[in-house]
Amino acid sequence: MNENLLKNQIANTAPVDFKVDSSACLKCGLCVRDCAFNALSSSKSGVPEMHNLQRCMRCQHCFAVCPVGAITFDGVRASDVLEIEGIELPNALQVSNWLKSRRSIRRFSAEDVEPEVLDKILKLLGNTPTGCNARALTFTCYPNRAAMNEFKASFLKAIEEHREGSKMLPRWLAIPAIRLRNGGEDIFFRGASGLLIVSSDETLPQVTTPQEDVTIACSNFELLANANGIGTCWCGFLRLVQKEVPELLEKILGLPRTASFYAILFGRSAVKYKRSVERAGYANIVYKR
């Protein structure tokens, strides 16, 4: 089993560390009422307690809703995290502008994304919502051109070994691979300086929506990357490889044939777009009355 997935599984099954500072607790019951899985209850004194550990999904709504920060959850105190009141959030117009101006980038500059910027973004992906709070996603990142070149070399080598084994390859894969090997256009990875592969293991008992979890994480990465001036492009090509030649990804990435995953290319854009496009007419809206 992937080491990161094993860590997540252990984290999800380890006993919940739920503590309440009874001297600070208002006994308001907000945490008990907001627990969607009825893991909490009010004690005789009115202080909340964890009465059913098996029901706790570690969503931490109890921790987040407490008005005075009396709850400590898995060792984290209210003073350790961000206070929501008064923080700066994008308004509706800013979000609309981002959605309309977003472009899929297929021409990348030669520079790598700064490691500290990329690391900050990847750590924020831990906030991605997952079905039943499974938190069983793995983020495999090729962060720079050196890593991408090694990945592409392994990819092309796997293709060549596949052909040498007298196995047929689809033309859409074989011909562009030959061109890339000969220094031609890279229609697979578009010259991106980095690649993020988000995967989920649906064999784990807590995972109920593996592909949906992956897709949401990719969307969050795109949002965060663009906010940091990083261009992105969803890489459907690797999903097509998994569908038609799955043994290649098993060999290169260790991804099982049925693994739920998606990949996103990223890097600094070599293109600066001047305006948005109009797509309002593309939305097929049906109101039911």
mmCIF file of C-alpha atoms in Angstrom:
data_model
loop_
_atom_site.group_PDB
_atom_site.id
_atom_site.type_symbol
_atom_site.label_atom_id
_atom_site.label_comp_id
_atom_site.label_asym_id
_atom_site.label_seq_id
_atom_site.Cartn_x
_atom_site.Cartn_y
_atom_site.Cartn_z
ATOM 1 C CA MET A 1 0.000 0.000 0.000
ATOM 2 C CA ASN A 2 1.207 3.528 -0.769
ATOM 3 C CA GLU A 3 2.936 4.982 2.320
ATOM 4 C CA ASN A 4 0.916 8.206 2.278
ATOM 5 C CA LEU A 5 -2.359 6.319 1.981
ATOM 6 C CA LEU A 6 -1.311 4.102 4.875
ATOM 7 C CA LYS A 7 -0.657 7.184 6.998
ATOM 8 C CA ASN A 8 -4.086 8.545 6.115
ATOM 9 C CA GLN A 9 -5.742 5.249 6.975
ATOM 10 C CA ILE A 10 -3.996 5.151 10.338
ATOM 11 C CA ALA A 11 -4.990 8.765 11.012
ATOM 12 C CA ASN A 12 -8.608 8.008 10.180
ATOM 13 C CA THR A 13 -8.795 4.940 12.433
ATOM 14 C CA ALA A 14 -6.753 6.200 15.392
ATOM 15 C CA PRO A 15 -8.804 7.191 18.458
ATOM 16 C CA VAL A 16 -10.143 10.732 18.337
ATOM 17 C CA ASP A 17 -8.500 13.066 20.849
ATOM 18 C CA PHE A 18 -11.415 15.280 21.943
ATOM 19 C CA LYS A 19 -10.961 17.548 24.950
ATOM 20 C CA VAL A 20 -13.032 20.391 26.385
ATOM 21 C CA ASP A 21 -11.847 23.126 28.721
ATOM 22 C CA SER A 22 -14.812 23.031 31.112
ATOM 23 C CA SER A 23 -13.802 26.354 32.689
ATOM 24 C CA ALA A 24 -14.107 28.112 29.310
ATOM 25 C CA CYS A 25 -17.067 26.161 27.897
ATOM 26 C CA LEU A 26 -20.304 28.177 27.670
ATOM 27 C CA LYS A 27 -22.428 25.000 27.669
ATOM 28 C CA CYS A 28 -24.283 26.496 24.713
ATOM 29 C CA GLY A 29 -24.696 23.165 22.933
ATOM 30 C CA LEU A 30 -23.678 24.532 19.506
ATOM 31 C CA CYS A 31 -21.123 21.775 18.966
ATOM 32 C CA VAL A 32 -23.584 19.028 19.931
ATOM 33 C CA ARG A 33 -26.288 20.360 17.595
ATOM 34 C CA ASP A 34 -23.847 20.815 14.703
ATOM 35 C CA CYS A 35 -22.510 17.248 14.922
ATOM 36 C CA ALA A 36 -24.166 15.660 11.879
ATOM 37 C CA PHE A 37 -23.275 12.142 13.011
ATOM 38 C CA ASN A 38 -24.442 12.401 16.636
ATOM 39 C CA ALA A 39 -21.038 11.580 18.050
ATOM 40 C CA LEU A 40 -21.349 14.260 20.740
ATOM 41 C CA SER A 41 -23.744 14.699 23.607
ATOM 42 C CA SER A 42 -24.090 17.037 26.565
ATOM 43 C CA SER A 43 -23.010 15.691 29.928
ATOM 44 C CA LYS A 44 -25.049 16.245 33.073
ATOM 45 C CA SER A 45 -23.035 19.391 33.701
ATOM 46 C CA GLY A 46 -23.777 20.650 30.187
ATOM 47 C CA VAL A 47 -20.197 20.247 28.946
ATOM 48 C CA PRO A 48 -20.037 18.345 25.625
ATOM 49 C CA GLU A 49 -18.455 14.914 25.526
ATOM 50 C CA MET A 50 -17.635 12.346 22.851
ATOM 51 C CA HIS A 51 -20.118 9.574 23.570
ATOM 52 C CA ASN A 52 -19.644 7.587 20.327
ATOM 53 C CA LEU A 53 -16.119 7.505 18.902
ATOM 54 C CA GLN A 54 -17.162 5.243 16.029
ATOM 55 C CA ARG A 55 -19.547 7.897 14.715
ATOM 56 C CA CYS A 56 -16.972 10.700 14.683
ATOM 57 C CA MET A 57 -15.931 11.541 11.086
ATOM 58 C CA ARG A 58 -13.250 14.021 12.192
ATOM 59 C CA CYS A 59 -15.016 16.804 10.293
ATOM 60 C CA GLN A 60 -14.098 19.122 13.221
ATOM 61 C CA HIS A 61 -17.335 21.101 12.971
ATOM 62 C CA CYS A 62 -17.459 21.014 16.780
ATOM 63 C CA PHE A 63 -14.008 22.578 16.958
ATOM 64 C CA ALA A 64 -14.842 25.217 14.331
ATOM 65 C CA VAL A 65 -18.232 26.263 15.731
ATOM 66 C CA CYS A 66 -17.231 26.743 19.383
ATOM 67 C CA PRO A 67 -17.604 30.489 20.069
ATOM 68 C CA VAL A 68 -14.900 30.594 22.757
ATOM 69 C CA GLY A 69 -12.443 27.968 21.487
ATOM 70 C CA ALA A 70 -12.938 25.632 24.424
ATOM 71 C CA ILE A 71 -12.394 22.471 22.348
ATOM 72 C CA THR A 72 -9.071 20.847 21.539
ATOM 73 C CA PHE A 73 -9.284 18.341 18.691
ATOM 74 C CA ASP A 74 -6.511 15.845 17.949
ATOM 75 C CA GLY A 75 -4.076 18.062 19.807
ATOM 76 C CA VAL A 76 -5.003 21.256 17.932
ATOM 77 C CA ARG A 77 -6.237 24.230 19.957
ATOM 78 C CA ALA A 78 -8.261 27.220 18.803
ATOM 79 C CA SER A 79 -5.179 29.420 19.154
ATOM 80 C CA ASP A 80 -3.362 27.241 16.593
ATOM 81 C CA VAL A 81 -5.704 27.944 13.686
ATOM 82 C CA LEU A 82 -7.160 30.767 11.608
ATOM 83 C CA GLU A 83 -9.964 32.865 13.081
ATOM 84 C CA ILE A 84 -12.636 33.353 10.410
ATOM 85 C CA GLU A 85 -14.211 36.565 11.662
ATOM 86 C CA GLY A 86 -12.685 39.579 9.946
ATOM 87 C CA ILE A 87 -10.465 37.664 7.496
ATOM 88 C CA GLU A 88 -10.266 38.800 3.883
ATOM 89 C CA LEU A 89 -12.249 36.632 1.456
ATOM 90 C CA PRO A 90 -12.850 37.119 -2.290
ATOM 91 C CA ASN A 91 -16.178 38.750 -2.995
ATOM 92 C CA ALA A 92 -18.740 37.535 -5.537
ATOM 93 C CA LEU A 93 -17.387 39.783 -8.304
ATOM 94 C CA GLN A 94 -13.810 38.594 -7.783
ATOM 95 C CA VAL A 95 -14.856 34.934 -7.931
ATOM 96 C CA SER A 96 -16.914 35.626 -11.073
ATOM 97 C CA ASN A 97 -13.957 37.389 -12.687
ATOM 98 C CA TRP A 98 -11.667 34.462 -11.898
ATOM 99 C CA LEU A 99 -14.105 31.962 -13.392
ATOM 100 C CA LYS A 100 -14.547 33.978 -16.591
ATOM 101 C CA SER A 101 -10.859 34.805 -17.065
ATOM 102 C CA ARG A 102 -9.446 31.341 -16.315
ATOM 103 C CA ARG A 103 -7.609 29.772 -19.280
ATOM 104 C CA SER A 104 -6.176 26.295 -19.830
ATOM 105 C CA ILE A 105 -2.475 26.902 -20.439
ATOM 106 C CA ARG A 106 -0.712 24.878 -23.132
ATOM 107 C CA ARG A 107 2.343 27.082 -23.595
ATOM 108 C CA PHE A 108 4.598 27.289 -20.552
ATOM 109 C CA SER A 109 7.673 29.398 -19.845
ATOM 110 C CA ALA A 110 11.057 27.833 -19.083
ATOM 111 C CA GLU A 111 11.084 28.814 -15.395
ATOM 112 C CA ASP A 112 10.145 26.439 -12.595
ATOM 113 C CA VAL A 113 7.548 27.242 -9.969
ATOM 114 C CA GLU A 114 9.198 28.337 -6.733
ATOM 115 C CA PRO A 115 9.375 25.327 -4.323
ATOM 116 C CA GLU A 116 8.028 27.301 -1.361
ATOM 117 C CA VAL A 117 4.982 28.471 -3.364
ATOM 118 C CA LEU A 118 4.241 24.962 -4.599
ATOM 119 C CA ASP A 119 4.662 23.458 -1.138
ATOM 120 C CA LYS A 120 2.248 25.996 0.352
ATOM 121 C CA ILE A 121 -0.382 25.152 -2.285
ATOM 122 C CA LEU A 122 -0.034 21.389 -1.881
ATOM 123 C CA LYS A 123 -0.385 21.570 1.897
ATOM 124 C CA LEU A 124 -3.582 23.600 1.497
ATOM 125 C CA LEU A 125 -5.063 20.701 -0.497
ATOM 126 C CA GLY A 126 -5.491 18.907 2.815
ATOM 127 C CA ASN A 127 -8.609 21.080 3.161
ATOM 128 C CA THR A 128 -10.244 19.367 0.173
ATOM 129 C CA PRO A 129 -13.616 17.872 1.139
ATOM 130 C CA THR A 130 -13.843 14.106 0.621
ATOM 131 C CA GLY A 131 -16.761 11.696 0.867
ATOM 132 C CA CYS A 132 -17.310 10.640 4.509
ATOM 133 C CA ASN A 133 -14.182 12.689 5.270
ATOM 134 C CA ALA A 134 -12.056 9.755 4.053
ATOM 135 C CA ARG A 135 -8.964 11.923 3.475
ATOM 136 C CA ALA A 136 -7.354 9.143 1.452
ATOM 137 C CA LEU A 137 -5.901 11.228 -1.373
ATOM 138 C CA THR A 138 -2.290 11.065 -2.483
ATOM 139 C CA PHE A 139 -0.697 14.054 -4.237
ATOM 140 C CA THR A 140 2.203 12.864 -6.394
ATOM 141 C CA CYS A 141 4.061 15.909 -7.661
ATOM 142 C CA TYR A 142 6.775 16.329 -10.279
ATOM 143 C CA PRO A 143 7.693 19.862 -9.167
ATOM 144 C CA ASN A 144 10.191 21.073 -11.764
ATOM 145 C CA ARG A 145 11.665 20.495 -15.205
ATOM 146 C CA ALA A 146 14.313 18.111 -13.938
ATOM 147 C CA ALA A 147 11.646 15.852 -12.444
ATOM 148 C CA MET A 148 9.437 16.239 -15.524
ATOM 149 C CA ASN A 149 12.288 15.259 -17.834
ATOM 150 C CA GLU A 150 12.864 12.084 -15.816
ATOM 151 C CA PHE A 151 9.149 11.317 -15.893
ATOM 152 C CA LYS A 152 8.952 11.814 -19.662
ATOM 153 C CA ALA A 153 12.039 9.664 -20.181
ATOM 154 C CA SER A 154 10.458 6.856 -18.130
ATOM 155 C CA PHE A 155 7.216 7.279 -20.046
ATOM 156 C CA LEU A 156 8.916 7.017 -23.446
ATOM 157 C CA LYS A 157 11.021 4.071 -22.290
ATOM 158 C CA ALA A 158 7.901 2.222 -21.160
ATOM 159 C CA ILE A 159 6.312 2.842 -24.555
ATOM 160 C CA GLU A 160 9.377 1.495 -26.366
ATOM 161 C CA GLU A 161 9.531 -1.611 -24.186
ATOM 162 C CA HIS A 162 5.819 -2.128 -24.781
ATOM 163 C CA ARG A 163 6.375 -2.043 -28.548
ATOM 164 C CA GLU A 164 9.399 -4.317 -28.345
ATOM 165 C CA GLY A 165 7.160 -6.850 -26.650
ATOM 166 C CA SER A 166 5.159 -7.012 -29.886
ATOM 167 C CA LYS A 167 2.198 -5.319 -28.255
ATOM 168 C CA MET A 168 0.131 -2.962 -30.352
ATOM 169 C CA LEU A 169 -0.131 0.670 -29.346
ATOM 170 C CA PRO A 170 -2.911 2.996 -30.531
ATOM 171 C CA ARG A 171 -1.777 5.463 -33.197
ATOM 172 C CA TRP A 172 -2.718 8.438 -31.018
ATOM 173 C CA LEU A 173 -0.018 7.300 -28.578
ATOM 174 C CA ALA A 174 2.656 5.688 -30.771
ATOM 175 C CA ILE A 175 3.137 8.418 -33.387
ATOM 176 C CA PRO A 176 3.321 11.442 -31.018
ATOM 177 C CA ALA A 177 5.671 9.434 -28.780
ATOM 178 C CA ILE A 178 8.064 8.907 -31.691
ATOM 179 C CA ARG A 179 7.926 12.609 -32.508
ATOM 180 C CA LEU A 180 8.628 13.522 -28.891
ATOM 181 C CA ARG A 181 11.541 11.077 -28.716
ATOM 182 C CA ASN A 182 12.988 12.748 -31.818
ATOM 183 C CA GLY A 183 12.746 16.212 -30.304
ATOM 184 C CA GLY A 184 9.418 17.119 -31.837
ATOM 185 C CA GLU A 185 6.324 18.714 -30.345
ATOM 186 C CA ASP A 186 5.236 17.525 -26.913
ATOM 187 C CA ILE A 187 1.465 17.169 -27.284
ATOM 188 C CA PHE A 188 1.314 14.973 -24.183
ATOM 189 C CA PHE A 189 2.702 17.306 -21.518
ATOM 190 C CA ARG A 190 2.830 20.596 -23.448
ATOM 191 C CA GLY A 191 6.243 21.524 -22.124
ATOM 192 C CA ALA A 192 4.882 22.104 -18.623
ATOM 193 C CA SER A 193 7.434 22.534 -15.862
ATOM 194 C CA GLY A 194 5.419 20.404 -13.434
ATOM 195 C CA LEU A 195 2.798 17.699 -13.083
ATOM 196 C CA LEU A 196 0.461 16.874 -10.209
ATOM 197 C CA ILE A 197 -1.228 13.466 -10.046
ATOM 198 C CA VAL A 198 -4.060 13.168 -7.539
ATOM 199 C CA SER A 199 -5.100 9.605 -6.739
ATOM 200 C CA SER A 200 -7.431 7.799 -4.361
ATOM 201 C CA ASP A 201 -7.506 4.181 -3.255
ATOM 202 C CA GLU A 202 -11.090 2.925 -3.316
ATOM 203 C CA THR A 203 -9.982 -0.347 -1.706
ATOM 204 C CA LEU A 204 -9.762 1.466 1.635
ATOM 205 C CA PRO A 205 -12.956 0.917 3.653
ATOM 206 C CA GLN A 206 -13.537 4.603 4.390
ATOM 207 C CA VAL A 207 -13.452 5.677 0.719
ATOM 208 C CA THR A 208 -16.918 6.051 -0.813
ATOM 209 C CA THR A 209 -16.445 8.624 -3.604
ATOM 210 C CA PRO A 210 -12.891 8.184 -4.946
ATOM 211 C CA GLN A 211 -13.185 9.876 -8.351
ATOM 212 C CA GLU A 212 -15.261 12.745 -6.984
ATOM 213 C CA ASP A 213 -12.665 13.313 -4.254
ATOM 214 C CA VAL A 214 -9.915 13.426 -6.871
ATOM 215 C CA THR A 215 -11.812 15.869 -9.083
ATOM 216 C CA ILE A 216 -12.543 18.275 -6.239
ATOM 217 C CA ALA A 217 -8.869 18.228 -5.214
ATOM 218 C CA CYS A 218 -7.788 18.997 -8.790
ATOM 219 C CA SER A 219 -10.255 21.896 -8.944
ATOM 220 C CA ASN A 220 -8.879 23.244 -5.663
ATOM 221 C CA PHE A 221 -5.326 22.945 -6.968
ATOM 222 C CA GLU A 222 -6.250 24.840 -10.126
ATOM 223 C CA LEU A 223 -7.871 27.603 -8.083
ATOM 224 C CA LEU A 224 -4.907 27.936 -5.732
ATOM 225 C CA ALA A 225 -2.356 27.692 -8.542
ATOM 226 C CA ASN A 226 -4.045 30.401 -10.592
ATOM 227 C CA ALA A 227 -4.296 32.621 -7.504
ATOM 228 C CA ASN A 228 -0.497 32.339 -7.239
ATOM 229 C CA GLY A 229 0.087 33.182 -10.903
ATOM 230 C CA ILE A 230 0.606 29.565 -11.968
ATOM 231 C CA GLY A 231 -0.977 28.289 -15.182
ATOM 232 C CA THR A 232 -2.667 24.879 -15.304
ATOM 233 C CA CYS A 233 -4.084 22.405 -17.795
ATOM 234 C CA TRP A 234 -6.039 19.259 -16.955
ATOM 235 C CA CYS A 235 -4.174 16.280 -18.428
ATOM 236 C CA GLY A 236 -6.868 13.959 -19.764
ATOM 237 C CA PHE A 237 -4.197 12.202 -21.793
ATOM 238 C CA LEU A 238 -3.034 10.092 -18.845
ATOM 239 C CA ARG A 239 -6.596 8.973 -18.146
ATOM 240 C CA LEU A 240 -6.830 7.856 -21.768
ATOM 241 C CA VAL A 241 -3.594 5.907 -21.347
ATOM 242 C CA GLN A 242 -5.057 4.200 -18.270
ATOM 243 C CA LYS A 243 -8.168 3.271 -20.248
ATOM 244 C CA GLU A 244 -6.415 1.831 -23.323
ATOM 245 C CA VAL A 245 -2.887 0.893 -22.176
ATOM 246 C CA PRO A 246 -3.172 0.631 -18.364
ATOM 247 C CA GLU A 247 0.012 -1.387 -17.977
ATOM 248 C CA LEU A 248 2.054 1.717 -18.853
ATOM 249 C CA LEU A 249 0.835 3.672 -15.829
ATOM 250 C CA GLU A 250 1.207 0.617 -13.625
ATOM 251 C CA LYS A 251 4.845 0.442 -14.650
ATOM 252 C CA ILE A 252 5.656 4.155 -14.473
ATOM 253 C CA LEU A 253 3.524 5.381 -11.577
ATOM 254 C CA GLY A 254 2.475 2.228 -9.778
ATOM 255 C CA LEU A 255 -1.171 3.136 -10.352
ATOM 256 C CA PRO A 256 -3.492 0.107 -10.389
ATOM 257 C CA ARG A 257 -5.581 -0.312 -13.515
ATOM 258 C CA THR A 258 -8.738 0.713 -11.718
ATOM 259 C CA ALA A 259 -7.239 3.547 -9.654
ATOM 260 C CA SER A 260 -9.236 6.746 -9.447
ATOM 261 C CA PHE A 261 -6.938 9.595 -10.409
ATOM 262 C CA TYR A 262 -6.472 12.686 -12.527
ATOM 263 C CA ALA A 263 -3.456 14.784 -13.467
ATOM 264 C CA ILE A 264 -2.866 18.494 -13.923
ATOM 265 C CA LEU A 265 0.004 20.134 -15.785
ATOM 266 C CA PHE A 266 1.289 23.348 -14.268
ATOM 267 C CA GLY A 267 3.924 26.042 -14.660
ATOM 268 C CA ARG A 268 4.399 29.706 -15.353
ATOM 269 C CA SER A 269 2.443 30.654 -18.471
ATOM 270 C CA ALA A 270 4.243 31.827 -21.611
ATOM 271 C CA VAL A 271 1.013 33.507 -22.746
ATOM 272 C CA LYS A 272 -0.768 36.557 -21.367
ATOM 273 C CA TYR A 273 -4.430 36.689 -22.317
ATOM 274 C CA LYS A 274 -5.975 40.133 -22.674
ATOM 275 C CA ARG A 275 -9.642 39.363 -22.128
ATOM 276 C CA SER A 276 -12.177 36.743 -21.132
ATOM 277 C CA VAL A 277 -14.506 34.905 -23.500
ATOM 278 C CA GLU A 278 -18.304 34.719 -23.489
ATOM 279 C CA ARG A 279 -19.731 31.347 -22.514
ATOM 280 C CA ALA A 280 -22.995 32.203 -20.818
ATOM 281 C CA GLY A 281 -24.870 30.684 -23.749
ATOM 282 C CA TYR A 282 -23.119 27.329 -23.211
ATOM 283 C CA ALA A 283 -24.910 26.751 -19.916
ATOM 284 C CA ASN A 284 -27.934 24.513 -20.458
ATOM 285 C CA ILE A 285 -30.148 25.710 -17.598
ATOM 286 C CA VAL A 286 -33.428 24.033 -16.780
ATOM 287 C CA TYR A 287 -35.614 25.503 -14.039
ATOM 288 C CA LYS A 288 -38.218 23.182 -12.567
ATOM 289 C CA ARG A 289 -41.408 24.796 -11.284
#
